[in-house]
PDB file of C-alpha atoms in Angstrom:
ATOM      1  CA  MET A  23     -18.697   9.392 -17.832  1.00 38.00           C
ATOM      2  CA  ARG A  24     -16.201  12.491 -17.189  1.00 37.00           C
ATOM      3  CA  GLU A  25     -12.844  11.989 -15.735  1.00 41.00           C
ATOM      4  CA  GLU A  26     -12.617  15.484 -14.464  1.00 42.00           C
ATOM      5  CA  ILE A  27     -10.967  15.514 -11.056  1.00 40.00           C
ATOM      6  CA  VAL A  28     -11.848  18.348  -8.687  1.00 40.00           C
ATOM      7  CA  ARG A  29      -9.266  20.044  -6.381  1.00 42.00           C
ATOM      8  CA  ASP A  30     -10.649  18.729  -3.099  1.00 41.00           C
ATOM      9  CA  GLY A  31     -10.012  15.081  -4.165  1.00 42.00           C
ATOM     10  CA  ARG A  32     -13.571  14.166  -5.121  1.00 45.00           C
ATOM     11  CA  MET A  33     -14.484  12.919  -8.442  1.00 42.00           C
ATOM     12  CA  ALA A  34     -17.031  15.138 -10.231  1.00 42.00           C
ATOM     13  CA  GLU A  35     -20.778  13.792 -10.502  1.00 43.00           C
ATOM     14  CA  GLY A  36     -21.188  10.028 -10.566  1.00 43.00           C
ATOM     15  CA  SER A  37     -18.480   9.133  -7.750  1.00 43.00           C
ATOM     16  CA  SER A  38     -20.904   7.673  -5.128  1.00 51.00           C
ATOM     17  CA  SER A  39     -21.458   4.472  -6.847  1.00 62.00           C
ATOM     18  CA  PRO A  40     -17.656   3.616  -7.173  1.00 71.00           C
ATOM     19  CA  SER A  41     -16.845   4.805  -3.606  1.00 78.00           C
ATOM     20  CA  THR A  42     -19.514   2.605  -2.133  1.00 84.00           C
ATOM     21  CA  ILE A  43     -18.378  -0.498  -3.968  1.00 84.00           C
ATOM     22  CA  VAL A  44     -14.736   0.292  -3.073  1.00 86.00           C
ATOM     23  CA  PHE A  45     -15.697   0.657   0.549  1.00 88.00           C
ATOM     24  CA  VAL A  46     -17.687  -2.515   0.639  1.00 92.00           C
ATOM     25  CA  VAL A  47     -14.972  -4.394  -1.184  1.00 91.00           C
ATOM     26  CA  LEU A  48     -12.151  -2.958   1.326  1.00 93.00           C
ATOM     27  CA  ALA A  49     -14.428  -3.977   4.488  1.00 95.00           C
ATOM     28  CA  PHE A  50     -15.039  -7.504   3.252  1.00 96.00           C
ATOM     29  CA  TRP A  51     -11.396  -7.831   2.246  1.00 96.00           C
ATOM     30  CA  LEU A  52     -10.110  -6.793   5.675  1.00 95.00           C
ATOM     31  CA  VAL A  53     -12.872  -9.042   7.505  1.00 96.00           C
ATOM     32  CA  THR A  54     -11.809 -11.975   5.261  1.00 95.00           C
ATOM     33  CA  ALA A  55      -8.163 -11.349   5.987  1.00 95.00           C
ATOM     34  CA  ILE A  56      -8.898 -11.257   9.733  1.00 95.00           C
ATOM     35  CA  VAL A  57     -11.148 -14.486   9.838  1.00 95.00           C
ATOM     36  CA  VAL A  58      -8.609 -16.422   7.551  1.00 93.00           C
ATOM     37  CA  ALA A  59      -5.631 -15.587   9.744  1.00 92.00           C
ATOM     38  CA  ALA A  60      -7.612 -16.367  13.040  1.00 93.00           C
ATOM     39  CA  SER A  61      -8.783 -19.713  11.703  1.00 92.00           C
ATOM     40  CA  GLY A  62      -5.215 -20.874  11.007  1.00 89.00           C
ATOM     41  CA  VAL A  63      -5.897 -22.447   7.716  1.00 89.00           C
ATOM     42  CA  LEU A  64      -2.987 -20.691   5.996  1.00 87.00           C
ATOM     43  CA  GLU A  65      -0.360 -21.304   8.545  1.00 82.00           C
ATOM     44  CA  SER A  66       2.730 -22.814   6.800  1.00 78.00           C
ATOM     45  CA  PRO A  67       1.190 -22.538   3.456  1.00 78.00           C
ATOM     46  CA  PRO A  68       2.629 -23.564   0.144  1.00 80.00           C
ATOM     47  CA  LEU A  69       5.286 -21.421  -1.102  1.00 77.00           C
ATOM     48  CA  ALA A  70       3.551 -19.954  -3.861  1.00 81.00           C
ATOM     49  CA  VAL A  71       0.639 -18.739  -1.567  1.00 87.00           C
ATOM     50  CA  THR A  72       2.209 -15.669  -0.126  1.00 87.00           C
ATOM     51  CA  PRO A  73       3.323 -14.148  -3.497  1.00 91.00           C
ATOM     52  CA  VAL A  74      -0.381 -14.541  -4.661  1.00 93.00           C
ATOM     53  CA  LEU A  75      -1.909 -12.966  -1.296  1.00 93.00           C
ATOM     54  CA  VAL A  76       0.293  -9.974  -1.787  1.00 95.00           C
ATOM     55  CA  TRP A  77       0.392  -9.339  -5.589  1.00 96.00           C
ATOM     56  CA  GLY A  78      -3.187 -10.829  -6.653  1.00 95.00           C
ATOM     57  CA  PRO A  79      -5.144  -7.788  -5.275  1.00 96.00           C
ATOM     58  CA  VAL A  80      -2.498  -5.492  -6.847  1.00 97.00           C
ATOM     59  CA  VAL A  81      -3.146  -7.305 -10.293  1.00 97.00           C
ATOM     60  CA  VAL A  82      -6.947  -6.969  -9.916  1.00 96.00           C
ATOM     61  CA  PHE A  83      -6.500  -3.352  -8.981  1.00 96.00           C
ATOM     62  CA  LEU A  84      -4.526  -2.426 -12.064  1.00 97.00           C
ATOM     63  CA  VAL A  85      -6.917  -4.521 -14.405  1.00 97.00           C
ATOM     64  CA  ALA A  86      -9.757  -2.387 -12.985  1.00 94.00           C
ATOM     65  CA  PHE A  87      -7.780   0.782 -13.459  1.00 95.00           C
ATOM     66  CA  ALA A  88      -6.868   0.111 -16.956  1.00 96.00           C
ATOM     67  CA  ARG A  89     -10.251  -1.379 -18.122  1.00 95.00           C
ATOM     68  CA  SER A  90     -12.812   0.751 -16.228  1.00 91.00           C
ATOM     69  CA  ALA A  91     -13.210   4.433 -16.883  1.00 92.00           C
ATOM     70  CA  SER A  92     -15.352   5.168 -13.784  1.00 89.00           C
ATOM     71  CA  PHE A  93     -13.046   3.339 -11.484  1.00 90.00           C
ATOM     72  CA  ARG A  94      -9.974   5.027 -12.872  1.00 93.00           C
ATOM     73  CA  ALA A  95     -11.676   8.453 -12.499  1.00 93.00           C
ATOM     74  CA  TRP A  96     -12.627   7.630  -8.970  1.00 93.00           C
ATOM     75  CA  ALA A  97      -9.150   6.510  -8.021  1.00 94.00           C
ATOM     76  CA  LEU A  98      -7.566   9.609  -9.661  1.00 94.00           C
ATOM     77  CA  GLY A  99      -9.872  11.617  -7.501  1.00 91.00           C
ATOM     78  CA  VAL A 100      -9.242  10.096  -4.165  1.00 91.00           C
ATOM     79  CA  ASN A 101      -7.705  12.708  -1.739  1.00 89.00           C
ATOM     80  CA  LEU A 102      -3.921  12.630  -2.158  1.00 89.00           C
ATOM     81  CA  ARG A 103      -3.435  13.270   1.546  1.00 90.00           C
ATOM     82  CA  TRP A 104      -5.508  10.257   2.702  1.00 91.00           C
ATOM     83  CA  LEU A 105      -3.279   7.921   0.350  1.00 94.00           C
ATOM     84  CA  VAL A 106      -0.220   9.233   1.989  1.00 94.00           C
ATOM     85  CA  LEU A 107      -1.497   9.093   5.522  1.00 94.00           C
ATOM     86  CA  TYR A 108      -2.511   5.212   5.093  1.00 96.00           C
ATOM     87  CA  HIS A 109       1.171   4.725   5.150  1.00 97.00           C
ATOM     88  CA  VAL A 110       1.445   5.798   8.675  1.00 96.00           C
ATOM     89  CA  VAL A 111       0.148   2.395   9.669  1.00 96.00           C
ATOM     90  CA  ARG A 112       3.837   1.041   8.578  1.00 97.00           C
ATOM     91  CA  ALA A 113       5.261   2.908  11.448  1.00 97.00           C
ATOM     92  CA  GLY A 114       3.418   0.554  13.843  1.00 96.00           C
ATOM     93  CA  ILE A 115       3.998  -2.605  11.886  1.00 96.00           C
ATOM     94  CA  GLY A 116       7.669  -1.780  11.588  1.00 96.00           C
ATOM     95  CA  THR A 117       7.875  -1.220  15.345  1.00 97.00           C
ATOM     96  CA  GLY A 118       6.422  -4.537  15.986  1.00 95.00           C
ATOM     97  CA  PHE A 119       8.843  -6.232  13.507  1.00 96.00           C
ATOM     98  CA  LEU A 120      11.866  -4.822  15.350  1.00 96.00           C
ATOM     99  CA  LEU A 121      10.298  -6.051  18.651  1.00 95.00           C
ATOM    100  CA  MET A 122      10.019  -9.436  17.150  1.00 93.00           C
ATOM    101  CA  SER A 123      13.549  -9.525  15.653  1.00 91.00           C
ATOM    102  CA  GLY A 124      15.510 -12.738  16.651  1.00 87.00           C
ATOM    103  CA  ASP A 125      12.918 -14.344  18.790  1.00 83.00           C
ATOM    104  CA  GLU A 126       9.958 -14.712  16.416  1.00 89.00           C
ATOM    105  CA  LEU A 127      11.304 -13.317  13.027  1.00 92.00           C
ATOM    106  CA  PRO A 128      14.830 -13.508  11.391  1.00 93.00           C
ATOM    107  CA  PRO A 129      16.878 -10.219  12.253  1.00 93.00           C
ATOM    108  CA  GLU A 130      17.610 -10.078   8.527  1.00 93.00           C
ATOM    109  CA  PHE A 131      14.025  -9.580   7.554  1.00 94.00           C
ATOM    110  CA  ALA A 132      12.675  -7.827  10.894  1.00 94.00           C
ATOM    111  CA  ASP A 133      15.397  -5.207  10.997  1.00 95.00           C
ATOM    112  CA  THR A 134      15.215  -4.418   7.225  1.00 93.00           C
ATOM    113  CA  ALA A 135      11.466  -4.242   7.382  1.00 95.00           C
ATOM    114  CA  GLY A 136      11.147  -2.641  10.717  1.00 96.00           C
ATOM    115  CA  VAL A 137      13.495   0.373   9.914  1.00 96.00           C
ATOM    116  CA  GLY A 138      12.350   1.008   6.443  1.00 96.00           C
ATOM    117  CA  ASP A 139       8.652   0.937   7.495  1.00 97.00           C
ATOM    118  CA  ILE A 140       9.300   3.315  10.541  1.00 97.00           C
ATOM    119  CA  ILE A 141      11.172   5.637   8.275  1.00 97.00           C
ATOM    120  CA  VAL A 142       8.330   5.714   5.468  1.00 97.00           C
ATOM    121  CA  GLY A 143       5.491   5.615   8.136  1.00 97.00           C
ATOM    122  CA  VAL A 144       6.894   8.654  10.083  1.00 96.00           C
ATOM    123  CA  SER A 145       7.669  10.614   7.015  1.00 96.00           C
ATOM    124  CA  ALA A 146       4.116   9.952   5.643  1.00 95.00           C
ATOM    125  CA  LEU A 147       2.657  11.954   8.601  1.00 93.00           C
ATOM    126  CA  ILE A 148       5.155  14.758   8.238  1.00 91.00           C
ATOM    127  CA  LEU A 149       4.539  14.966   4.458  1.00 90.00           C
ATOM    128  CA  ALA A 150       0.765  14.861   4.832  1.00 86.00           C
ATOM    129  CA  LEU A 151       0.420  17.229   7.543  1.00 81.00           C
ATOM    130  CA  ALA A 152       3.530  19.635   7.145  1.00 66.00           C
ATOM    131  CA  VAL A 153       4.203  20.105   3.412  1.00 57.00           C
ATOM    132  CA  SER A 154       1.515  22.334   2.188  1.00 53.00           C
ATOM    133  CA  ALA A 155       2.948  24.767  -0.398  1.00 51.00           C
ATOM    134  CA  ARG A 156       1.694  24.254  -3.810  1.00 63.00           C
ATOM    135  CA  THR A 157       4.955  24.203  -5.718  1.00 69.00           C
ATOM    136  CA  ALA A 158       6.753  22.073  -8.121  1.00 77.00           C
ATOM    137  CA  MET A 159       9.306  21.153  -5.199  1.00 80.00           C
ATOM    138  CA  ARG A 160       6.291  19.568  -3.318  1.00 83.00           C
ATOM    139  CA  ARG A 161       5.467  17.396  -6.181  1.00 83.00           C
ATOM    140  CA  ARG A 162       9.167  16.139  -6.454  1.00 87.00           C
ATOM    141  CA  ILE A 163       9.267  15.267  -2.702  1.00 90.00           C
ATOM    142  CA  ILE A 164       5.982  13.521  -2.972  1.00 91.00           C
ATOM    143  CA  PHE A 165       7.330  11.599  -5.841  1.00 92.00           C
ATOM    144  CA  THR A 166      10.685  10.856  -3.977  1.00 94.00           C
ATOM    145  CA  TRP A 167       8.980   9.673  -0.947  1.00 96.00           C
ATOM    146  CA  ASN A 168       6.529   7.435  -3.071  1.00 96.00           C
ATOM    147  CA  LEU A 169       9.429   5.875  -4.938  1.00 97.00           C
ATOM    148  CA  ILE A 170      11.370   5.127  -1.804  1.00 97.00           C
ATOM    149  CA  GLY A 171       8.404   3.733  -0.074  1.00 97.00           C
ATOM    150  CA  LEU A 172       7.594   1.487  -2.913  1.00 97.00           C
ATOM    151  CA  LEU A 173      11.323   0.328  -3.363  1.00 97.00           C
ATOM    152  CA  ASP A 174      11.328  -0.579   0.398  1.00 97.00           C
ATOM    153  CA  MET A 175       8.236  -2.492   0.163  1.00 96.00           C
ATOM    154  CA  ILE A 176       9.793  -4.478  -2.709  1.00 96.00           C
ATOM    155  CA  LEU A 177      12.940  -4.985  -0.938  1.00 96.00           C
ATOM    156  CA  VAL A 178      11.082  -6.373   2.190  1.00 95.00           C
ATOM    157  CA  PHE A 179       8.859  -8.722   0.004  1.00 95.00           C
ATOM    158  CA  ALA A 180      12.121  -9.949  -1.732  1.00 94.00           C
ATOM    159  CA  THR A 181      14.083 -10.369   1.535  1.00 94.00           C
ATOM    160  CA  ALA A 182      11.221 -12.564   2.748  1.00 92.00           C
ATOM    161  CA  GLN A 183      10.832 -14.539  -0.137  1.00 91.00           C
ATOM    162  CA  ARG A 184      14.601 -15.234  -0.289  1.00 91.00           C
ATOM    163  CA  LEU A 185      14.624 -16.510   3.399  1.00 90.00           C
ATOM    164  CA  ILE A 186      11.602 -18.671   2.646  1.00 86.00           C
ATOM    165  CA  LEU A 187      13.135 -20.172  -0.576  1.00 86.00           C
ATOM    166  CA  PHE A 188      16.788 -20.302   0.193  1.00 87.00           C
ATOM    167  CA  GLY A 189      17.196 -19.586   3.915  1.00 76.00           C
ATOM    168  CA  ASP A 190      18.671 -22.199   6.359  1.00 79.00           C
ATOM    169  CA  ASP A 191      15.370 -22.411   8.209  1.00 80.00           C
ATOM    170  CA  PRO A 192      12.313 -23.066   5.945  1.00 72.00           C
ATOM    171  CA  ASP A 193      10.052 -22.114   9.023  1.00 78.00           C
ATOM    172  CA  ALA A 194      11.837 -18.875   9.756  1.00 80.00           C
ATOM    173  CA  MET A 195       9.119 -16.756   8.457  1.00 85.00           C
ATOM    174  CA  VAL A 196       6.058 -18.861   9.776  1.00 85.00           C
ATOM    175  CA  GLU A 197       4.845 -16.030  12.071  1.00 88.00           C
ATOM    176  CA  LEU A 198       4.004 -14.223   9.061  1.00 88.00           C
ATOM    177  CA  THR A 199       1.350 -16.848   8.316  1.00 87.00           C
ATOM    178  CA  ALA A 200      -0.155 -16.883  11.678  1.00 88.00           C
ATOM    179  CA  PHE A 201      -2.642 -14.618  13.492  1.00 91.00           C
ATOM    180  CA  PRO A 202      -2.427 -11.709  13.518  1.00 91.00           C
ATOM    181  CA  LEU A 203       0.585 -11.173  11.358  1.00 92.00           C
ATOM    182  CA  LEU A 204      -1.057 -12.911   8.361  1.00 93.00           C
ATOM    183  CA  VAL A 205      -3.274  -9.601   8.007  1.00 95.00           C
ATOM    184  CA  VAL A 206      -0.190  -7.987   7.004  1.00 95.00           C
ATOM    185  CA  PRO A 207       0.602  -9.709   3.777  1.00 94.00           C
ATOM    186  CA  MET A 208      -3.214 -10.500   3.105  1.00 95.00           C
ATOM    187  CA  PHE A 209      -4.381  -6.923   3.578  1.00 97.00           C
ATOM    188  CA  VAL A 210      -1.977  -4.246   4.646  1.00 96.00           C
ATOM    189  CA  VAL A 211       0.907  -4.964   2.058  1.00 97.00           C
ATOM    190  CA  PRO A 212      -1.358  -5.078  -1.039  1.00 97.00           C
ATOM    191  CA  LEU A 213      -3.075  -1.909  -0.024  1.00 97.00           C
ATOM    192  CA  VAL A 214       0.278  -0.193   0.464  1.00 97.00           C
ATOM    193  CA  LEU A 215       1.300  -1.151  -3.019  1.00 98.00           C
ATOM    194  CA  ILE A 216      -1.995  -0.215  -4.436  1.00 98.00           C
ATOM    195  CA  THR A 217      -1.790   3.291  -2.922  1.00 97.00           C
ATOM    196  CA  HIS A 218       1.698   3.691  -4.026  1.00 97.00           C
ATOM    197  CA  PHE A 219       0.552   3.047  -7.608  1.00 97.00           C
ATOM    198  CA  THR A 220      -2.413   5.445  -7.110  1.00 96.00           C
ATOM    199  CA  ILE A 221      -0.232   8.147  -5.865  1.00 94.00           C
ATOM    200  CA  PHE A 222       2.111   7.715  -8.745  1.00 95.00           C
ATOM    201  CA  ALA A 223      -1.002   7.847 -11.299  1.00 95.00           C
ATOM    202  CA  GLN A 224      -2.389  10.942  -9.749  1.00 92.00           C
ATOM    203  CA  LEU A 225       1.151  12.768  -9.862  1.00 90.00           C
ATOM    204  CA  TRP A 226       1.138  11.880 -13.609  1.00 89.00           C
ATOM    205  CA  HIS A 227      -2.430  12.951 -14.229  1.00 87.00           C
ATOM    206  CA  THR A 228      -1.952  16.292 -12.581  1.00 81.00           C
ATOM    207  CA  ARG A 229       1.373  17.220 -14.043  1.00 75.00           C
ATOM    208  CA  GLY A 230       1.925  20.590 -15.057  1.00 65.00           C
ATOM    209  CA  ARG A 231      -0.681  21.552 -12.235  1.00 62.00           C
ATOM    210  CA  ASP A 232      -0.528  22.219  -8.551  1.00 54.00           C
ATOM    211  CA  ALA A 233      -0.315  19.028  -6.560  1.00 44.00           C
ATOM    212  CA  LEU A 234      -3.533  17.870  -4.806  1.00 47.00           C
ATOM    213  CA  ILE A 235      -2.219  17.325  -1.039  1.00 46.00           C
TER     214      ILE A 235
END
């Protein structure tokens, strides 16, 4: 199968099947996350569960990207603007974290996650809608934004794990394992990480050409 990517972000002939499969997987994943969160079965889970929930889907994506030519071609053909726009959801989640700071979540986590997510989320909207010139500068802006967004997500994850493993209150982060916040580490965060990787992959794949956004 050809891995030629057309400019409007769609893969050349043969993209319908991977698109359908990915859509079904995402829908099933989201519904599962909501059902599991609402059921309460993962409230106060073992320490290893959260890292698996966050990074497990990322590992599955990376394996599929590396081993499947058709899936890789599809991922490289997803419209870059939509990958960036997905991160707007982080602004809403970040605002929620700030509102929960101190009462339901440790300020050290909530403030770090809240401010970073709001900045990345708002800038994602600006980047996707306002930066339109096809220039090398735009590629550098997208790359820099993507790197900052990824580093922010890693910082937030590390802060949460440090508070869980070494904090004074082992139950300080329990709200993140209850409904509805459990949907964040089960669905939103892994997809954020996956889109960060996909953006880097597209920028690398199209190096020397105009950006796709």
